[in-house]
């Protein structure tokens, strides 16, 4: 039986609360993208596409370091989003795959990196280590096949020194997170 507060028992709202500022903005942007496109669900592709738009983020740096072709990835992401069902008047729900990715990222970040917040590197690395999530990423773009988490992991600290997520991490850990004004993306779009 899983212990209370362990990654297996954490509720969706708590998982979203573990995201750092970059990932939380991407989470909200993913919800907005789904709404704008008329998609009934916020899918992993929405979240990954939003993460990919964060310049100098962990995600951006790891993709560049692995030799991912940014233009090809962007095109693949747009094609994946275009294939999603559309015509919905409102977003009904967030895909379980997003929360699976966040849960795995939190576990990776906590166990391997001793991190209190989920960074986009944790999401990408963890997703590439979990077969179901890796398969979904590869369906979105074969460019993700260039990312080898086992070879990148020993280099993470050095690679991510210049990340905007590294510069915001100390202040985020030192000060309590500010409460967002209005409804959160999860509260606003999920029932």
PDB file of C-alpha atoms in Angstrom:
ATOM      1  CA  UNK A   1       0.000   0.000   0.000  1.00  0.00           C
ATOM      2  CA  UNK A   2       1.306   3.441  -0.930  1.00  0.00           C
ATOM      3  CA  UNK A   3       2.076   5.871   1.885  1.00  0.00           C
ATOM      4  CA  UNK A   4       0.086   9.079   2.093  1.00  0.00           C
ATOM      5  CA  UNK A   5       1.991  11.829   0.275  1.00  0.00           C
ATOM      6  CA  UNK A   6       3.986   9.370  -1.829  1.00  0.00           C
ATOM      7  CA  UNK A   7       4.005   9.956  -5.601  1.00  0.00           C
ATOM      8  CA  UNK A   8       1.415   7.198  -6.072  1.00  0.00           C
ATOM      9  CA  UNK A   9      -1.183   8.896  -3.858  1.00  0.00           C
ATOM     10  CA  UNK A  10      -0.716  12.559  -4.744  1.00  0.00           C
ATOM     11  CA  UNK A  11      -3.805  14.205  -6.174  1.00  0.00           C
ATOM     12  CA  UNK A  12      -3.780  16.135  -9.441  1.00  0.00           C
ATOM     13  CA  UNK A  13      -3.982  19.524  -7.753  1.00  0.00           C
ATOM     14  CA  UNK A  14      -1.007  18.645  -5.545  1.00  0.00           C
ATOM     15  CA  UNK A  15       0.987  17.501  -8.583  1.00  0.00           C
ATOM     16  CA  UNK A  16       0.348  20.799 -10.360  1.00  0.00           C
ATOM     17  CA  UNK A  17       1.497  22.566  -7.193  1.00  0.00           C
ATOM     18  CA  UNK A  18       4.872  20.828  -7.505  1.00  0.00           C
ATOM     19  CA  UNK A  19       5.593  22.403 -10.912  1.00  0.00           C
ATOM     20  CA  UNK A  20       8.154  25.199 -11.031  1.00  0.00           C
ATOM     21  CA  UNK A  21       7.233  28.526 -12.625  1.00  0.00           C
ATOM     22  CA  UNK A  22       8.285  27.537 -16.172  1.00  0.00           C
ATOM     23  CA  UNK A  23       6.333  24.276 -16.050  1.00  0.00           C
ATOM     24  CA  UNK A  24       3.303  25.901 -14.450  1.00  0.00           C
ATOM     25  CA  UNK A  25       3.209  28.518 -17.217  1.00  0.00           C
ATOM     26  CA  UNK A  26       3.452  25.702 -19.784  1.00  0.00           C
ATOM     27  CA  UNK A  27       0.648  23.816 -18.017  1.00  0.00           C
ATOM     28  CA  UNK A  28      -1.590  26.894 -18.228  1.00  0.00           C
ATOM     29  CA  UNK A  29      -0.541  27.567 -21.828  1.00  0.00           C
ATOM     30  CA  UNK A  30      -1.403  23.958 -22.717  1.00  0.00           C
ATOM     31  CA  UNK A  31      -4.903  24.432 -21.324  1.00  0.00           C
ATOM     32  CA  UNK A  32      -5.308  27.690 -23.222  1.00  0.00           C
ATOM     33  CA  UNK A  33      -4.046  26.074 -26.430  1.00  0.00           C
ATOM     34  CA  UNK A  34      -6.573  23.244 -26.121  1.00  0.00           C
ATOM     35  CA  UNK A  35      -9.360  25.744 -25.491  1.00  0.00           C
ATOM     36  CA  UNK A  36      -8.324  27.950 -28.436  1.00  0.00           C
ATOM     37  CA  UNK A  37      -8.095  24.952 -30.768  1.00  0.00           C
ATOM     38  CA  UNK A  38     -11.464  23.600 -29.619  1.00  0.00           C
ATOM     39  CA  UNK A  39      -9.929  20.402 -28.253  1.00  0.00           C
ATOM     40  CA  UNK A  40     -12.043  18.662 -25.606  1.00  0.00           C
ATOM     41  CA  UNK A  41      -8.971  17.446 -23.687  1.00  0.00           C
ATOM     42  CA  UNK A  42      -5.622  18.949 -22.776  1.00  0.00           C
ATOM     43  CA  UNK A  43      -3.248  16.314 -24.116  1.00  0.00           C
ATOM     44  CA  UNK A  44       0.431  15.610 -23.508  1.00  0.00           C
ATOM     45  CA  UNK A  45       1.111  17.133 -26.948  1.00  0.00           C
ATOM     46  CA  UNK A  46      -0.295  20.489 -25.752  1.00  0.00           C
ATOM     47  CA  UNK A  47       1.946  20.403 -22.672  1.00  0.00           C
ATOM     48  CA  UNK A  48       5.067  19.377 -24.600  1.00  0.00           C
ATOM     49  CA  UNK A  49       4.410  22.047 -27.229  1.00  0.00           C
ATOM     50  CA  UNK A  50       4.108  24.683 -24.496  1.00  0.00           C
ATOM     51  CA  UNK A  51       7.324  23.449 -22.840  1.00  0.00           C
ATOM     52  CA  UNK A  52       9.107  23.609 -26.193  1.00  0.00           C
ATOM     53  CA  UNK A  53       8.294  27.329 -26.472  1.00  0.00           C
ATOM     54  CA  UNK A  54      10.176  28.189 -23.257  1.00  0.00           C
ATOM     55  CA  UNK A  55      13.482  29.688 -24.417  1.00  0.00           C
ATOM     56  CA  UNK A  56      16.559  28.758 -22.381  1.00  0.00           C
ATOM     57  CA  UNK A  57      14.504  26.331 -20.291  1.00  0.00           C
ATOM     58  CA  UNK A  58      15.789  22.914 -19.274  1.00  0.00           C
ATOM     59  CA  UNK A  59      13.636  21.406 -22.028  1.00  0.00           C
ATOM     60  CA  UNK A  60      15.135  23.728 -24.652  1.00  0.00           C
ATOM     61  CA  UNK A  61      18.716  23.107 -23.493  1.00  0.00           C
ATOM     62  CA  UNK A  62      18.329  19.312 -23.339  1.00  0.00           C
ATOM     63  CA  UNK A  63      16.782  19.191 -26.808  1.00  0.00           C
ATOM     64  CA  UNK A  64      19.606  21.306 -28.252  1.00  0.00           C
ATOM     65  CA  UNK A  65      22.227  19.243 -26.443  1.00  0.00           C
ATOM     66  CA  UNK A  66      20.753  16.006 -27.820  1.00  0.00           C
ATOM     67  CA  UNK A  67      20.752  17.358 -31.378  1.00  0.00           C
ATOM     68  CA  UNK A  68      16.986  17.673 -31.714  1.00  0.00           C
ATOM     69  CA  UNK A  69      16.080  19.634 -34.854  1.00  0.00           C
ATOM     70  CA  UNK A  70      13.969  22.469 -33.426  1.00  0.00           C
ATOM     71  CA  UNK A  71      12.180  23.262 -36.685  1.00  0.00           C
ATOM     72  CA  UNK A  72      11.290  19.621 -37.278  1.00  0.00           C
ATOM     73  CA  UNK A  73      10.103  19.240 -33.674  1.00  0.00           C
ATOM     74  CA  UNK A  74       7.929  22.342 -34.007  1.00  0.00           C
ATOM     75  CA  UNK A  75       6.394  21.022 -37.234  1.00  0.00           C
ATOM     76  CA  UNK A  76       5.787  17.596 -35.700  1.00  0.00           C
ATOM     77  CA  UNK A  77       4.149  19.172 -32.651  1.00  0.00           C
ATOM     78  CA  UNK A  78       1.827  21.246 -34.848  1.00  0.00           C
ATOM     79  CA  UNK A  79       0.862  18.162 -36.883  1.00  0.00           C
ATOM     80  CA  UNK A  80       0.202  16.188 -33.681  1.00  0.00           C
ATOM     81  CA  UNK A  81      -2.011  18.985 -32.348  1.00  0.00           C
ATOM     82  CA  UNK A  82      -3.835  19.286 -35.680  1.00  0.00           C
ATOM     83  CA  UNK A  83      -4.758  15.573 -35.491  1.00  0.00           C
ATOM     84  CA  UNK A  84      -6.530  15.960 -32.142  1.00  0.00           C
ATOM     85  CA  UNK A  85     -10.333  16.052 -32.025  1.00  0.00           C
ATOM     86  CA  UNK A  86     -11.677  19.587 -32.244  1.00  0.00           C
ATOM     87  CA  UNK A  87     -14.968  21.419 -32.224  1.00  0.00           C
ATOM     88  CA  UNK A  88     -15.480  21.351 -28.464  1.00  0.00           C
ATOM     89  CA  UNK A  89     -16.977  24.413 -26.831  1.00  0.00           C
ATOM     90  CA  UNK A  90     -14.910  23.908 -23.693  1.00  0.00           C
ATOM     91  CA  UNK A  91     -12.073  21.822 -22.340  1.00  0.00           C
ATOM     92  CA  UNK A  92     -13.532  18.856 -20.476  1.00  0.00           C
ATOM     93  CA  UNK A  93     -10.455  17.422 -18.804  1.00  0.00           C
ATOM     94  CA  UNK A  94      -6.701  17.109 -18.673  1.00  0.00           C
ATOM     95  CA  UNK A  95      -5.303  13.871 -20.067  1.00  0.00           C
ATOM     96  CA  UNK A  96      -4.071  11.343 -17.524  1.00  0.00           C
ATOM     97  CA  UNK A  97      -0.829  11.231 -19.514  1.00  0.00           C
ATOM     98  CA  UNK A  98       0.043  14.768 -18.403  1.00  0.00           C
ATOM     99  CA  UNK A  99      -0.345  13.824 -14.755  1.00  0.00           C
ATOM    100  CA  UNK A 100       1.514  10.566 -15.307  1.00  0.00           C
ATOM    101  CA  UNK A 101       4.409  12.595 -16.761  1.00  0.00           C
ATOM    102  CA  UNK A 102       4.329  15.076 -13.865  1.00  0.00           C
ATOM    103  CA  UNK A 103       4.173  12.259 -11.295  1.00  0.00           C
ATOM    104  CA  UNK A 104       7.132  10.472 -12.886  1.00  0.00           C
ATOM    105  CA  UNK A 105       9.005  13.789 -13.129  1.00  0.00           C
ATOM    106  CA  UNK A 106       8.389  14.504  -9.463  1.00  0.00           C
ATOM    107  CA  UNK A 107       9.653  11.054  -8.532  1.00  0.00           C
ATOM    108  CA  UNK A 108      12.727  11.503 -10.754  1.00  0.00           C
ATOM    109  CA  UNK A 109      13.390  14.993  -9.406  1.00  0.00           C
ATOM    110  CA  UNK A 110      12.954  13.975  -5.784  1.00  0.00           C
ATOM    111  CA  UNK A 111      14.851  10.673  -5.933  1.00  0.00           C
ATOM    112  CA  UNK A 112      17.595  11.436  -8.451  1.00  0.00           C
ATOM    113  CA  UNK A 113      18.038  15.203  -8.118  1.00  0.00           C
ATOM    114  CA  UNK A 114      16.792  15.938  -4.565  1.00  0.00           C
ATOM    115  CA  UNK A 115      14.578  18.668  -6.029  1.00  0.00           C
ATOM    116  CA  UNK A 116      11.520  20.114  -4.341  1.00  0.00           C
ATOM    117  CA  UNK A 117       9.961  21.362  -7.575  1.00  0.00           C
ATOM    118  CA  UNK A 118       9.392  19.698 -10.928  1.00  0.00           C
ATOM    119  CA  UNK A 119      11.521  21.220 -13.694  1.00  0.00           C
ATOM    120  CA  UNK A 120      11.043  20.671 -17.420  1.00  0.00           C
ATOM    121  CA  UNK A 121      14.237  18.550 -17.449  1.00  0.00           C
ATOM    122  CA  UNK A 122      12.594  16.213 -14.952  1.00  0.00           C
ATOM    123  CA  UNK A 123       9.512  15.937 -17.165  1.00  0.00           C
ATOM    124  CA  UNK A 124      11.519  15.199 -20.304  1.00  0.00           C
ATOM    125  CA  UNK A 125      13.962  12.802 -18.635  1.00  0.00           C
ATOM    126  CA  UNK A 126      11.266  10.901 -16.747  1.00  0.00           C
ATOM    127  CA  UNK A 127       8.983  10.671 -19.787  1.00  0.00           C
ATOM    128  CA  UNK A 128      11.822   9.218 -21.857  1.00  0.00           C
ATOM    129  CA  UNK A 129      12.440   6.576 -19.162  1.00  0.00           C
ATOM    130  CA  UNK A 130       8.822   5.384 -18.921  1.00  0.00           C
ATOM    131  CA  UNK A 131       7.872   3.232 -21.939  1.00  0.00           C
ATOM    132  CA  UNK A 132       4.261   4.442 -22.199  1.00  0.00           C
ATOM    133  CA  UNK A 133       5.270   8.113 -22.060  1.00  0.00           C
ATOM    134  CA  UNK A 134       8.279   7.578 -24.312  1.00  0.00           C
ATOM    135  CA  UNK A 135       5.960   5.940 -26.850  1.00  0.00           C
ATOM    136  CA  UNK A 136       3.626   8.937 -26.752  1.00  0.00           C
ATOM    137  CA  UNK A 137       6.526  11.361 -27.239  1.00  0.00           C
ATOM    138  CA  UNK A 138       7.808   9.322 -30.178  1.00  0.00           C
ATOM    139  CA  UNK A 139       4.315   9.381 -31.730  1.00  0.00           C
ATOM    140  CA  UNK A 140       4.449  13.166 -31.463  1.00  0.00           C
ATOM    141  CA  UNK A 141       7.944  13.398 -32.976  1.00  0.00           C
ATOM    142  CA  UNK A 142      10.746  10.988 -33.787  1.00  0.00           C
ATOM    143  CA  UNK A 143      13.098  13.835 -32.830  1.00  0.00           C
ATOM    144  CA  UNK A 144      12.594  12.713 -29.219  1.00  0.00           C
ATOM    145  CA  UNK A 145      14.424   9.501 -30.116  1.00  0.00           C
ATOM    146  CA  UNK A 146      17.632  11.575 -30.108  1.00  0.00           C
ATOM    147  CA  UNK A 147      17.255  12.124 -26.367  1.00  0.00           C
ATOM    148  CA  UNK A 148      19.013   9.443 -24.338  1.00  0.00           C
ATOM    149  CA  UNK A 149      18.231  10.117 -20.679  1.00  0.00           C
ATOM    150  CA  UNK A 150      20.879   7.689 -19.448  1.00  0.00           C
ATOM    151  CA  UNK A 151      23.670   9.516 -21.276  1.00  0.00           C
ATOM    152  CA  UNK A 152      22.312  12.987 -20.416  1.00  0.00           C
ATOM    153  CA  UNK A 153      21.717  12.351 -16.722  1.00  0.00           C
ATOM    154  CA  UNK A 154      25.370  12.493 -15.576  1.00  0.00           C
ATOM    155  CA  UNK A 155      25.762  15.804 -17.444  1.00  0.00           C
ATOM    156  CA  UNK A 156      22.559  17.458 -16.221  1.00  0.00           C
ATOM    157  CA  UNK A 157      24.076  19.846 -13.678  1.00  0.00           C
ATOM    158  CA  UNK A 158      26.567  21.259 -16.165  1.00  0.00           C
ATOM    159  CA  UNK A 159      24.102  21.378 -19.048  1.00  0.00           C
ATOM    160  CA  UNK A 160      21.438  23.172 -17.066  1.00  0.00           C
ATOM    161  CA  UNK A 161      23.585  25.837 -15.389  1.00  0.00           C
ATOM    162  CA  UNK A 162      22.423  28.455 -17.905  1.00  0.00           C
ATOM    163  CA  UNK A 163      18.767  27.429 -17.741  1.00  0.00           C
ATOM    164  CA  UNK A 164      16.191  29.992 -16.673  1.00  0.00           C
ATOM    165  CA  UNK A 165      14.930  27.250 -14.388  1.00  0.00           C
ATOM    166  CA  UNK A 166      18.280  27.176 -12.572  1.00  0.00           C
ATOM    167  CA  UNK A 167      18.270  30.900 -11.919  1.00  0.00           C
ATOM    168  CA  UNK A 168      14.745  30.854 -10.543  1.00  0.00           C
ATOM    169  CA  UNK A 169      15.221  27.729  -8.421  1.00  0.00           C
ATOM    170  CA  UNK A 170      16.995  29.286  -5.401  1.00  0.00           C
ATOM    171  CA  UNK A 171      14.471  32.094  -4.955  1.00  0.00           C
ATOM    172  CA  UNK A 172      11.585  29.687  -5.429  1.00  0.00           C
ATOM    173  CA  UNK A 173      12.992  27.399  -2.750  1.00  0.00           C
ATOM    174  CA  UNK A 174      13.815  30.257  -0.377  1.00  0.00           C
ATOM    175  CA  UNK A 175      10.420  31.975  -0.530  1.00  0.00           C
ATOM    176  CA  UNK A 176       6.983  30.409  -0.358  1.00  0.00           C
ATOM    177  CA  UNK A 177       5.300  30.284  -3.736  1.00  0.00           C
ATOM    178  CA  UNK A 178       2.887  33.109  -4.386  1.00  0.00           C
ATOM    179  CA  UNK A 179      -0.708  32.092  -4.809  1.00  0.00           C
ATOM    180  CA  UNK A 180      -1.870  32.640  -8.396  1.00  0.00           C
ATOM    181  CA  UNK A 181      -4.604  35.228  -8.823  1.00  0.00           C
ATOM    182  CA  UNK A 182      -7.927  33.888 -10.036  1.00  0.00           C
ATOM    183  CA  UNK A 183      -8.554  30.284 -10.948  1.00  0.00           C
ATOM    184  CA  UNK A 184      -5.703  27.911 -11.682  1.00  0.00           C
ATOM    185  CA  UNK A 185      -5.614  26.174 -15.051  1.00  0.00           C
ATOM    186  CA  UNK A 186      -6.624  22.933 -13.354  1.00  0.00           C
ATOM    187  CA  UNK A 187      -9.545  24.548 -11.517  1.00  0.00           C
ATOM    188  CA  UNK A 188     -10.576  26.537 -14.568  1.00  0.00           C
ATOM    189  CA  UNK A 189     -10.508  23.771 -17.169  1.00  0.00           C
ATOM    190  CA  UNK A 190     -10.920  20.493 -15.283  1.00  0.00           C
ATOM    191  CA  UNK A 191     -14.006  19.257 -13.518  1.00  0.00           C
TER     192      UNK A 191
END
